[in-house]
Coordinates of C-alpha atoms in Angstrom, one line a residue:
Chain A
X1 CA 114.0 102.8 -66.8
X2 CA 115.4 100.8 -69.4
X3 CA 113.1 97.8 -71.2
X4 CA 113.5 95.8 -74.5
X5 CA 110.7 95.0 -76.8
X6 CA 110.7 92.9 -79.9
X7 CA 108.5 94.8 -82.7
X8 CA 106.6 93.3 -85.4
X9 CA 105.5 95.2 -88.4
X10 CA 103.1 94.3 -91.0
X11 CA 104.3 95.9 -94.8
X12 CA 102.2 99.0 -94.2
X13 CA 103.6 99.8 -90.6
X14 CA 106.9 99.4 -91.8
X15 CA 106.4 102.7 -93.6
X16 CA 105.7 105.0 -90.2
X17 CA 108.0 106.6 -89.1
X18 CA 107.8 105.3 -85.2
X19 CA 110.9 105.9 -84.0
X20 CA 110.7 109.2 -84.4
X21 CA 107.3 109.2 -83.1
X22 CA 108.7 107.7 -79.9
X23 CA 111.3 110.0 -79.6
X24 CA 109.4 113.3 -80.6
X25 CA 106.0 112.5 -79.1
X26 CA 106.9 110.2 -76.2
X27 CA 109.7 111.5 -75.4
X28 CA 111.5 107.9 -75.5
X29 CA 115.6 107.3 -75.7
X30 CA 115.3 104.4 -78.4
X31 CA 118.2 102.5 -79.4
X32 CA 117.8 100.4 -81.9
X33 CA 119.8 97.3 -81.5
X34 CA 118.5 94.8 -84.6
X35 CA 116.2 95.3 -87.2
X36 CA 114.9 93.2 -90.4
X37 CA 112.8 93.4 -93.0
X38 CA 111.4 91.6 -96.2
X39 CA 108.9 90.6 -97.9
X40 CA 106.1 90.0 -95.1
X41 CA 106.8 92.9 -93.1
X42 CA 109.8 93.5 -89.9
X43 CA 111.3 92.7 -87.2
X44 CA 112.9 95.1 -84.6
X45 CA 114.5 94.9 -81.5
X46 CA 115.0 97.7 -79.3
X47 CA 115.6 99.2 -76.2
X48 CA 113.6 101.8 -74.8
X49 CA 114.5 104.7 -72.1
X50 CA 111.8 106.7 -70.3
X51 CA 109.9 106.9 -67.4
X52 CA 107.5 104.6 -66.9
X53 CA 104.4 106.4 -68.1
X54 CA 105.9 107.6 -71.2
X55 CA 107.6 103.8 -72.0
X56 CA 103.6 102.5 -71.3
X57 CA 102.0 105.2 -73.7
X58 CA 104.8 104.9 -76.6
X59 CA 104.1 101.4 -76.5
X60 CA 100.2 101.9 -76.6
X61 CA 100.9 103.6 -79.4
X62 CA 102.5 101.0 -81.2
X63 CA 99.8 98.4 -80.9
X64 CA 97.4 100.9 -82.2
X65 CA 99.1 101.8 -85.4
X66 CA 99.2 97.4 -85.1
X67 CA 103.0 96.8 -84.2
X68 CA 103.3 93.5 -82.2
X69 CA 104.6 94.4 -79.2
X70 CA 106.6 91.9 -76.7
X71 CA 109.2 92.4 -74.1
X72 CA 112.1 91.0 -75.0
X73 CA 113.3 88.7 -71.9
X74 CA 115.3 86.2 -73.8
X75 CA 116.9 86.0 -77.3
X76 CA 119.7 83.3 -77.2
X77 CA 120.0 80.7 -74.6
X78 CA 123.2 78.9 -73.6
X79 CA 122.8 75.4 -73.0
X80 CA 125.0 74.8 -70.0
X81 CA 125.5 71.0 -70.2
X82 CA 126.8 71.6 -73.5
X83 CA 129.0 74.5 -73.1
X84 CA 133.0 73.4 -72.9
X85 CA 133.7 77.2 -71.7
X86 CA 136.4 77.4 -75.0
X87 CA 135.4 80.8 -75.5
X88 CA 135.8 80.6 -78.9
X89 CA 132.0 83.3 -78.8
X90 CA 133.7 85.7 -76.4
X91 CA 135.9 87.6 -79.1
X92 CA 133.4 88.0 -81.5
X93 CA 130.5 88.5 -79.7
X94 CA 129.9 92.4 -80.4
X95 CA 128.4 93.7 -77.3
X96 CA 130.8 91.7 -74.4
X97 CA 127.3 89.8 -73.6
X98 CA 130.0 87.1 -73.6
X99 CA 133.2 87.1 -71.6
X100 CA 136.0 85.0 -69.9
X101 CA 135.4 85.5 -65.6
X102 CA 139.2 86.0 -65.6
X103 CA 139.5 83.8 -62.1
X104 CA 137.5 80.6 -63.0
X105 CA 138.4 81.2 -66.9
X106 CA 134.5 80.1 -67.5
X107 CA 132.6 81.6 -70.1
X108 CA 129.9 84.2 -68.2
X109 CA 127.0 85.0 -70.4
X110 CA 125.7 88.4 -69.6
X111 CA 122.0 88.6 -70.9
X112 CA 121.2 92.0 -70.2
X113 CA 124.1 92.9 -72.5
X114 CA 122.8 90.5 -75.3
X115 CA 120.9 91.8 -78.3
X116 CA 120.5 88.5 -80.0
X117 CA 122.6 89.9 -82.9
X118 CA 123.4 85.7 -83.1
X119 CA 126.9 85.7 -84.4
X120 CA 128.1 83.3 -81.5
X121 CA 125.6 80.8 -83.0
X122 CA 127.6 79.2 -85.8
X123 CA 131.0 80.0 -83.4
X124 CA 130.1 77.9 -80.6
X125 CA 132.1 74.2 -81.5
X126 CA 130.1 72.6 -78.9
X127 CA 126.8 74.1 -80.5
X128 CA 125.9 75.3 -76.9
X129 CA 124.1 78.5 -78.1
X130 CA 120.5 78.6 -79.4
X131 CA 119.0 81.8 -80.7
X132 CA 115.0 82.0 -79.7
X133 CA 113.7 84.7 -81.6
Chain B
X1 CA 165.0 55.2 -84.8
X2 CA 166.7 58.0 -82.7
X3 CA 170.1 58.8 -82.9
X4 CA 172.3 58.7 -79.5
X5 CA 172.2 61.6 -77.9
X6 CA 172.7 64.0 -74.7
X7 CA 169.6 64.1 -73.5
X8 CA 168.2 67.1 -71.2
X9 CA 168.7 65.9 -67.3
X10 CA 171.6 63.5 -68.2
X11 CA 174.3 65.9 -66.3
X12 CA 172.0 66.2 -63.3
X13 CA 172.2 64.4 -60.4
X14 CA 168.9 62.2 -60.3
X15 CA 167.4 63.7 -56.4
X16 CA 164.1 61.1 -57.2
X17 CA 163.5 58.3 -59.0
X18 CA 160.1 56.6 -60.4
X19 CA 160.2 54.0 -58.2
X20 CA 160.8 56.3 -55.3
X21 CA 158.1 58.9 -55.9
X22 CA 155.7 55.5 -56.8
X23 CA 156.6 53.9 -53.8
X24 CA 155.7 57.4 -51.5
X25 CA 152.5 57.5 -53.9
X26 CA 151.4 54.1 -52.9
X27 CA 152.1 54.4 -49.5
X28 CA 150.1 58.0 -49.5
X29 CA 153.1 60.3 -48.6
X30 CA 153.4 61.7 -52.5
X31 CA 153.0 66.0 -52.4
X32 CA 151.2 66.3 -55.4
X33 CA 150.5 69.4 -56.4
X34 CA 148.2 71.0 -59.8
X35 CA 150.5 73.2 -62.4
X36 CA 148.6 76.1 -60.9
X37 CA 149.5 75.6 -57.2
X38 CA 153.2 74.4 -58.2
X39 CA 153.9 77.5 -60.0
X40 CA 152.5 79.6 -56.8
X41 CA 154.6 77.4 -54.6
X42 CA 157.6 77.9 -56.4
X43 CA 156.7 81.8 -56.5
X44 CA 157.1 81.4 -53.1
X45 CA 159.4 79.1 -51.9
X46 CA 161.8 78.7 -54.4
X47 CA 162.6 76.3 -57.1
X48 CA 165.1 74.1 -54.5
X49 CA 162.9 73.9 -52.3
X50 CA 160.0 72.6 -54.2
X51 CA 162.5 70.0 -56.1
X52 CA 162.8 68.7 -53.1
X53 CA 159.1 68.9 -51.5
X54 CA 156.8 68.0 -54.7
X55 CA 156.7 64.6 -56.4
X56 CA 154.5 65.0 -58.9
X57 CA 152.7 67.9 -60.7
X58 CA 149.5 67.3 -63.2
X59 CA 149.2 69.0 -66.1
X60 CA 146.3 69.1 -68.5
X61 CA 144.4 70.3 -71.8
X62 CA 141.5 70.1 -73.0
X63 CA 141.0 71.1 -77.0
X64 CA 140.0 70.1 -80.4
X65 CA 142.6 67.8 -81.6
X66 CA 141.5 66.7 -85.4
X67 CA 143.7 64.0 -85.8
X68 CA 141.5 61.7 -83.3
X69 CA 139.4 58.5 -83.9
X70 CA 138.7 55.8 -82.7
X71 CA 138.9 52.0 -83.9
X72 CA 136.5 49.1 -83.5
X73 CA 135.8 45.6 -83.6
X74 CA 131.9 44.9 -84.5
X75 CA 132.0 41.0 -83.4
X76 CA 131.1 38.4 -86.4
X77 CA 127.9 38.4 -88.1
X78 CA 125.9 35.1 -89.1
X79 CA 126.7 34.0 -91.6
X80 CA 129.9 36.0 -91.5
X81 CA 130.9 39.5 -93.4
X82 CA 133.5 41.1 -94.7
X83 CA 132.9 44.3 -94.3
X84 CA 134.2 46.8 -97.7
X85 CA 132.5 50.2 -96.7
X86 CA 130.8 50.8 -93.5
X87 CA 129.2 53.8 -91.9
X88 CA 128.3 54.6 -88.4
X89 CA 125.5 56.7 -87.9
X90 CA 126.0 58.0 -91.7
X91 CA 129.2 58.6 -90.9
X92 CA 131.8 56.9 -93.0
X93 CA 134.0 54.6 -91.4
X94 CA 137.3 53.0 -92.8
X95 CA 137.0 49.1 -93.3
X96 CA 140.6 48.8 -95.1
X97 CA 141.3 46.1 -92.2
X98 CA 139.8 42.9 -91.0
X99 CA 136.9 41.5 -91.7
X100 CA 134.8 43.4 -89.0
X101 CA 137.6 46.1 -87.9
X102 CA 136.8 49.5 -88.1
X103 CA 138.5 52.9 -87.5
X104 CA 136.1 56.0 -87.3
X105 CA 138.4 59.6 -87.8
X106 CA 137.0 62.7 -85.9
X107 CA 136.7 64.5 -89.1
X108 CA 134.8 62.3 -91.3
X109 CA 132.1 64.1 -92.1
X110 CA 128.3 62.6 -93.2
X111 CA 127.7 62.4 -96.8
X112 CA 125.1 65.3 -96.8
X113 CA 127.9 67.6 -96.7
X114 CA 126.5 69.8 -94.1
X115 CA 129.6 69.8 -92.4
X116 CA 127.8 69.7 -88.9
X117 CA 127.8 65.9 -88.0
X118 CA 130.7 64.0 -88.3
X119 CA 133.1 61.0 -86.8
X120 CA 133.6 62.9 -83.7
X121 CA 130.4 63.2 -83.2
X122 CA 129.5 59.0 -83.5
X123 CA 132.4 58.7 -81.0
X124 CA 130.8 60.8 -78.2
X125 CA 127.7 59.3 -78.7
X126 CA 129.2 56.0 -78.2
X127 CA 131.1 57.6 -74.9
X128 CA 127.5 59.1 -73.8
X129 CA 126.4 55.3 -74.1
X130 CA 124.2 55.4 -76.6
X131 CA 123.6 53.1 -79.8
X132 CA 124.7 53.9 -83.3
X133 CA 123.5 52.6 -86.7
X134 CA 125.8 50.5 -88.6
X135 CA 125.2 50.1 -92.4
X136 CA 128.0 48.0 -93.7
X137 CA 127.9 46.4 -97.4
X138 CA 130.4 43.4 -98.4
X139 CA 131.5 41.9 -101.4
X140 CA 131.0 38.6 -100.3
X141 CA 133.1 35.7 -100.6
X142 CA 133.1 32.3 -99.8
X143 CA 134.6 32.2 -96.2
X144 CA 132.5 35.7 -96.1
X145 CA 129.3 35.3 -97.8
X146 CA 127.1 38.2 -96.3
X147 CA 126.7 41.1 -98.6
X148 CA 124.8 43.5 -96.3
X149 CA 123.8 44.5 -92.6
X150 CA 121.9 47.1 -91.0
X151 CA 122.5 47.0 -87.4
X152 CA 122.9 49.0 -84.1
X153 CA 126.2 48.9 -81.9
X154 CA 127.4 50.1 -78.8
X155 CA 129.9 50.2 -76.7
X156 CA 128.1 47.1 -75.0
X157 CA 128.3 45.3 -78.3
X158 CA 131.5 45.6 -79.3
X159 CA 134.5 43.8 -78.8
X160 CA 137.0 46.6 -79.0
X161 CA 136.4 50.6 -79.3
X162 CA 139.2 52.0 -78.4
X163 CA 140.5 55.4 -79.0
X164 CA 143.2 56.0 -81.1
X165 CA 145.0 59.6 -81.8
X166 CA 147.7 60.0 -83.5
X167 CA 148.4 63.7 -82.5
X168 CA 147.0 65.4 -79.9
X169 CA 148.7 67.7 -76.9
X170 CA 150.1 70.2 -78.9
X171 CA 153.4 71.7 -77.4
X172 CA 152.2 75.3 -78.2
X173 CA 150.1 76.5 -81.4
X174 CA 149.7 79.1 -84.1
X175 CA 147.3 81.7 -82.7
X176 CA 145.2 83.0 -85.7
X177 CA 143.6 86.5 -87.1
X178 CA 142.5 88.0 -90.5
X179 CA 143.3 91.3 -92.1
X180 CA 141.2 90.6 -95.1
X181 CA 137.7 92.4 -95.7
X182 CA 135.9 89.2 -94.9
X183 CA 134.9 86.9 -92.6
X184 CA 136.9 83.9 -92.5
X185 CA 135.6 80.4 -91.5
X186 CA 138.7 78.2 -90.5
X187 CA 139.9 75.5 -87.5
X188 CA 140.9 78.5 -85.7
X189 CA 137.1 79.8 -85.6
X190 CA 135.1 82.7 -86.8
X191 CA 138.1 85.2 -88.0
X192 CA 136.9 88.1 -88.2
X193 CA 137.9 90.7 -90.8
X194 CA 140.2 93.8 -90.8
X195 CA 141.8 92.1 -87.4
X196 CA 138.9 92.0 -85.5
X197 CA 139.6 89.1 -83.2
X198 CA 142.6 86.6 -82.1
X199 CA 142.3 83.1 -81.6
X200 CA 144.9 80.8 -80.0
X201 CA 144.6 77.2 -79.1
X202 CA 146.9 76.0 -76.0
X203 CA 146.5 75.7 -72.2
X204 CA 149.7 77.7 -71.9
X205 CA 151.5 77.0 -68.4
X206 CA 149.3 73.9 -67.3
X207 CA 149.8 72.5 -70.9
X208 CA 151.3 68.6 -70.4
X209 CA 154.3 69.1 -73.0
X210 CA 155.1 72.7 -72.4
X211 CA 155.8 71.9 -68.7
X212 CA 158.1 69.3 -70.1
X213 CA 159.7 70.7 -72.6
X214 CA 162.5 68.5 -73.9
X215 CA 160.2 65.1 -73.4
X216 CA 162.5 63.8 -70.3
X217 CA 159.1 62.4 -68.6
X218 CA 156.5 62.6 -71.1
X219 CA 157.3 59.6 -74.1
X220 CA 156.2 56.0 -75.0
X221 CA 154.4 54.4 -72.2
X222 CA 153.2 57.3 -70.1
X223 CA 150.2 56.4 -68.7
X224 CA 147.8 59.7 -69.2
X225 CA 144.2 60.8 -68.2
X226 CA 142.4 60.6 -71.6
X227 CA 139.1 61.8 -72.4
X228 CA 138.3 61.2 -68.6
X229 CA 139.7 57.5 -68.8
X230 CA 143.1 56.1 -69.0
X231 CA 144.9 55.9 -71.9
X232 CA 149.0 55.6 -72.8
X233 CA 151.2 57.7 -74.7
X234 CA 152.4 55.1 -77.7
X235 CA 154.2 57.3 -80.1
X236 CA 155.2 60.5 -81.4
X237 CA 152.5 62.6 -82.6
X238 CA 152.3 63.0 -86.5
X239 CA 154.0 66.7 -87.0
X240 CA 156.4 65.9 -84.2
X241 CA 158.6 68.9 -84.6
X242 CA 161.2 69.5 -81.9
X243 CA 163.5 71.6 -83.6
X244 CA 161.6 75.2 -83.2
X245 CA 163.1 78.2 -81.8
X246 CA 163.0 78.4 -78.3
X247 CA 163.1 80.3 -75.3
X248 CA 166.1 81.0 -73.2
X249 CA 164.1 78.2 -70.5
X250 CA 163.8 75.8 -73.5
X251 CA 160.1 76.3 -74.3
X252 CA 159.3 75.9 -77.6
X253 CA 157.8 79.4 -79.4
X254 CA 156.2 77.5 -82.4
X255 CA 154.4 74.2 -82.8
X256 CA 156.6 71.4 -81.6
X257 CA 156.0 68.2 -79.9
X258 CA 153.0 66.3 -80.3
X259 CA 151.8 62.8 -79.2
X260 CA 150.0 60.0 -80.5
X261 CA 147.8 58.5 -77.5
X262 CA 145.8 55.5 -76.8
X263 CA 142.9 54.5 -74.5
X264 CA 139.9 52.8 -74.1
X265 CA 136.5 54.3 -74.7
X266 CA 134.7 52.5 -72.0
X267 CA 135.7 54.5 -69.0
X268 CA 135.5 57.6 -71.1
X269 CA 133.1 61.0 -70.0
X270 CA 131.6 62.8 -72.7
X271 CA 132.5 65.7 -70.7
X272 CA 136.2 65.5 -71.9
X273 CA 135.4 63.6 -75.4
X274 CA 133.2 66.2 -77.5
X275 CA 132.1 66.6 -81.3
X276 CA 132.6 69.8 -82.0
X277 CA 131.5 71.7 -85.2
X278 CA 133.8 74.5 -87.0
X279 CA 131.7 76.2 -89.4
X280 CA 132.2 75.6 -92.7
X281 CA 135.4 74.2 -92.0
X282 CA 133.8 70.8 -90.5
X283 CA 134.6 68.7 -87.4
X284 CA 136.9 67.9 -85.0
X285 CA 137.0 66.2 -81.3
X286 CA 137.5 68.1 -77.9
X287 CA 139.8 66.1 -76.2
X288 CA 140.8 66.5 -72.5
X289 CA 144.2 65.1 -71.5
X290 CA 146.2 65.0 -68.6
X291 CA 149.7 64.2 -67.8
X292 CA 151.7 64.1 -64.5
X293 CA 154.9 65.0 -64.5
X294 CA 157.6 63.2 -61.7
X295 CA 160.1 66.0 -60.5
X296 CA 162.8 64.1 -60.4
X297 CA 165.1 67.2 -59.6
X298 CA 165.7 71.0 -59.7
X299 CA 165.6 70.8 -63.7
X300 CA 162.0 69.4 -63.8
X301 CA 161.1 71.3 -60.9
X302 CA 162.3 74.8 -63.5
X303 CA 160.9 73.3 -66.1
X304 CA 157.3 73.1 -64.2
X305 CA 157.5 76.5 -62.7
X306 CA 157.2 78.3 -66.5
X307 CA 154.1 80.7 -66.1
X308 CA 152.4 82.2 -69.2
X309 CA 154.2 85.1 -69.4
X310 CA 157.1 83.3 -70.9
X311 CA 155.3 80.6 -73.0
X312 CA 155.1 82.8 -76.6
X313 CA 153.3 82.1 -79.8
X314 CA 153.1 83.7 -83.1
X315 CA 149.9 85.2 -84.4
X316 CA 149.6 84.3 -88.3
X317 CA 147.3 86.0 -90.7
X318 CA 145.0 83.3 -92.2
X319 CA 143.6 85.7 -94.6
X320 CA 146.8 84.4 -96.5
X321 CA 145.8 81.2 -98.1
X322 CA 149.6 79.9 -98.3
X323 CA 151.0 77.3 -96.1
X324 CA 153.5 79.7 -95.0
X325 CA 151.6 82.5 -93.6
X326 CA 153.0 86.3 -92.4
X327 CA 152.9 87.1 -88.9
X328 CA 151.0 89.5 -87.3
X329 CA 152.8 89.8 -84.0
X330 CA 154.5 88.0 -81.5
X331 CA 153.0 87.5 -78.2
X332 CA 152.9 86.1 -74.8
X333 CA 150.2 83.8 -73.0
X334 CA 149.5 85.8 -70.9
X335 CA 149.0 88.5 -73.2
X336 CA 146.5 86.3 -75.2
X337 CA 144.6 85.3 -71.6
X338 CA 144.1 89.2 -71.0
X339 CA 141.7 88.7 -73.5
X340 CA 143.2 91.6 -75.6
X341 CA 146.0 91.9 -77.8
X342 CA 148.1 94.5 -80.2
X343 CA 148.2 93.9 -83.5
X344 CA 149.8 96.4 -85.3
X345 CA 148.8 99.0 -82.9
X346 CA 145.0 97.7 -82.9
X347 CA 143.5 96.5 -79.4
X348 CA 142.2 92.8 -80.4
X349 CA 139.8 91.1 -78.8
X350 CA 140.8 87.3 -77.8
X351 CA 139.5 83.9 -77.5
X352 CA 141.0 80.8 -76.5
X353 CA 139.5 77.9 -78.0
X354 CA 140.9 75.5 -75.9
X355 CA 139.4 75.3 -72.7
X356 CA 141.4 76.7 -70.1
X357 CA 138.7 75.8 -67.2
X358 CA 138.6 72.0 -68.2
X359 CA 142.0 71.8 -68.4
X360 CA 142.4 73.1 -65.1
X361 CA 139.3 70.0 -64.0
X362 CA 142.0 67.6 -65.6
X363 CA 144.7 68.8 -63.6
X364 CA 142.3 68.5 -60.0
X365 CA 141.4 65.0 -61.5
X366 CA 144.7 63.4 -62.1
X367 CA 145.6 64.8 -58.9
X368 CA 142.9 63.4 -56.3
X369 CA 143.5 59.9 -58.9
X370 CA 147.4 59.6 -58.0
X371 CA 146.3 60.4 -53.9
X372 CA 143.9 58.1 -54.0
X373 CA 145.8 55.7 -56.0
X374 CA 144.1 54.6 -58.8
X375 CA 146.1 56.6 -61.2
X376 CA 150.1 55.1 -61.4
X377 CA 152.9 57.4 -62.3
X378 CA 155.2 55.4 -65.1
X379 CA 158.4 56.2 -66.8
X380 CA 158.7 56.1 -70.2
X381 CA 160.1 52.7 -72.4
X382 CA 161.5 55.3 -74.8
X383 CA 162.0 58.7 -74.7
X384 CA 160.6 60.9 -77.8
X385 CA 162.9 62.2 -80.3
X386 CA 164.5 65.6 -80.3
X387 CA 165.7 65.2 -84.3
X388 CA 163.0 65.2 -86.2
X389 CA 162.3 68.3 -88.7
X390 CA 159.1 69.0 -90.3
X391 CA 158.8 67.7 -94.3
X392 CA 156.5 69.5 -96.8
X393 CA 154.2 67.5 -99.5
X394 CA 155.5 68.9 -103.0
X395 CA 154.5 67.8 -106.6
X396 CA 157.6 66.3 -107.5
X397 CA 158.6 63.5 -110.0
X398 CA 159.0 59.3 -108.3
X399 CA 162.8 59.7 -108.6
X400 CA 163.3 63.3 -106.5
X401 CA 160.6 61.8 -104.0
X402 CA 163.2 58.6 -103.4
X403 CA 166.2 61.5 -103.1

């Protein structure tokens, strides 16, 4: 099974080494598809492969050592009214999240695919995208 | 203006005229038929045959078009103003005109120099039906004595707001990439470096002028489907450039013909007049337009069948900030639609810009409009020139610029 979780690090977490923790004690696949950090601590997003006892204990681990912990459901929205289905997002978007349905030639949005990296943000003319996290 | 000439469609024996194919419209025995399901029917059954079955075929585009706008009259003030410098929701408009005459250009941008918000914006509010500020200051004279208003307008206010373009409709574009090391912000969109992505900015095969391409139908007085109202075809388009290289069929392979179009924004849908905002390059207006094209014989009827695989475009590198920039490659439609090019042996990913799905709305539009009858074909007063050549703006002395 394959789930996303935003993490959130206070300074001092930032220093664990919890991806390989995941890896080597939980036995996790974790791909990490965006990370931050600065001054107040990080932000990461990943996606997680296991089975579904080992995904629930890696992430009970996190929230001990005090990671926030949330599935990630939804990271940028598409405002449909708004959308003129140019596709000027669909050739920079870096993960095909965003593609042209080659029959209708409307712009399909593909959520599962989407990592929230925001680049179509500023691309979209119409300003139909909003980033949410 | 234009020299005599032989124009396309001269030597052919006319099969249809206007008055014929308007006459069958009114009476409801037109066949008219969407550029997509013409060229499938002429796939099919032949270019004869649908000279002689099909009156009228829409054609349509919806893009951003920068050189948009819109001009208004306010209505008098008491006591009365003439207006100096004016701006619509912070938006500057010109005022160089009558007293309370206005023109708003899609590309004005606020004076906050975000360059998010801008004319074109104002003007699809105003479509959408809502009210706008107007600050307007005045130098005041005596038959104009008011100095300063502050003021809300709409389009139920207004005497006149009526959209006024001077080039829109492109007859093919540039398509657009960047072999720099950066990211380039442009008109074309996000460019991304080292050639990762294309951009292009035509409807290709259902595009009004590229499905006419020597103007014989499409010229002063057409009566078009602008921003989802009605609007007229009044002029060239600024750029007008017929003189390109072209294909075997006539279809231009560079930038060409453009028009200059005119309509009223009352009747207007927001969903074919949008602000759009080009990063860091600033604002322009999506603008859908639609044109049908009479086919008044086997010519037209050729003309109308041309499917994207023989429309072609250049791809320029923009990471070249010259005004003449080196080409990348030289492609098809249809290769730019599959979404992926070659560029130098690189697989590039694609986006169109202009909206291919809208245009294809404008093309179902105009054609339920002219069945049901509340859209009427007309021919042209004047046909659109096919001598004019492109100048350049040089720094050069008053005498050489009277040469």
């Amino acid at each position: 099974m394959k789930t996303k979780y935003i993490l959130n690090f206070n300074p001092e977490a930032s220093n664990l080494p919890i991806t390989h923790n995941l890896i080597a004690e939980y036995g996790l696949l974790v791909n990490i598809l965006r990370a931050e950090i600065d001054e107040v601590g990080g932000k990461m997003l990943i996606e997680v492969s296991g089975d579904e006892a080992s995904t629930k204990n890696g992430v009970e681990y996190l929230e001990k050592i005090g990671v926030g912990v949330r599935p990630f459901k939804e990271g940028v929205r598409r405002n449909d009214e708004t959308c003129t289905h140019c596709g000027a997002c669909v050739s920079i978007c870096p993960t095909d999240a965003l593609s042209i349905d080659p029959e209708t030639r409307k712009v399909k949005f593909d959520e599962d695919k989407c990592v929230a990296c925001g680049v179509c943000i500023d691309a979209c003319p119409p300003r139909a995208m909003e980033i949410l996290i | 203006m234009t020299k005599p000439r032989k124009a396309h469609g001269e030597k052919n024996r006319q099969a249809k005229t206007y008055d014929h194919i308007r006459k069958k419209a009114s009476d409801g025995d037109a066949v008219v038929m969407t550029a997509m399901e013409f060229k499938r029917f002429v796939e099919s059954e032949g270019v004869g045959k649908a000279a002689e079955e099909v009156d009228i075929v829409t054609t349509g585009t919806f893009g951003a078009m920068c050189s948009s706008g819109a001009y208004f009259n306010l209505g008098h003030s008491d006591p009365p103003m003439k207006i100096q410098r004016a701006w619509m929701d912070g938006i500057p408009a010109y005022s160089g005109l009558a007293a309370v005459d206005l023109y708003l250009g899609a590309t004005e941008l606020d004076e906050s120099n975000n360059m998010l918000h801008g004319g074109a914006h104002v003007i699809e509010d105003l479509v959408n039906g809502k009210a706008v500020r107007l600050k307007a200051t005045g130098y005041g004279t005596d038959c104009y004595p008011l100095k300063e208003i502050d003021t809300y307008v709409s389009l139920k206010t207004m005497n006149q707001a009526v959209m006024m373009n001077i080039r829109n409709a492109y007859q093919n574009y540039a398509a657009a990439a960047n072999s720099s090391t950066k990211t380039l912000y442009t008109y074309m969109g996000k460019l991304l470096p080292e050639l990762g992505n294309a951009t292009y900015s035509n409807a290709g095969e259902i595009s009004p002028l590229l499905n006419d391409p020597y103007y014989r139908t499409i010229g002063i007085g057409s009566r078009v489907f602008l921003g989802g109202g009605e609007g007229f075809v009044v002029w060239e388009g600024t750029q007008f450039n017929p003189g390109v290289a072209r294909t075997p069929k006539g279809v231009p392979k560079r930038p060409a013909a453009t028009v200059s179009v005119i309509g009223d924004l009352n009747g207007m849908t927001a969903e074919f007049v949008k602000g759009l905002t080009f990063t860091r390059y600033g604002t322009s207006l999506g603008v859908g337009i639609g044109v049908p094209i009479p086919i008044l014989d086997e010519e037209m009827a050729s003309f109308c069948a041309v499917t994207d695989d023989k429309i072609f475009t250049a791809i320029f590198d923009y990471s070249h900030q010259k005004r003449s920039r080196p080409i990348l490659a030289e492609v098809s439609y249809a290769d730019l639609s599959s979404g992926k090019v070659d560029i130098k042996g690189k697989e590039v990913p694609t986006s169109p810009l202009s909206s291919i799905s809208k245009a294809r709305e404008i093309t179902e539009i105009l054609k339920k409009r002219i069945l049901d009858g509340s859209f009427e074909l007309t021919e042209p007063v004047q046909r659109l020139p096919l001598d004019r050549s492109l100048r350049t703006l040089e720094v050069r002395g008053e005498k050489e610029a009277m040469k």
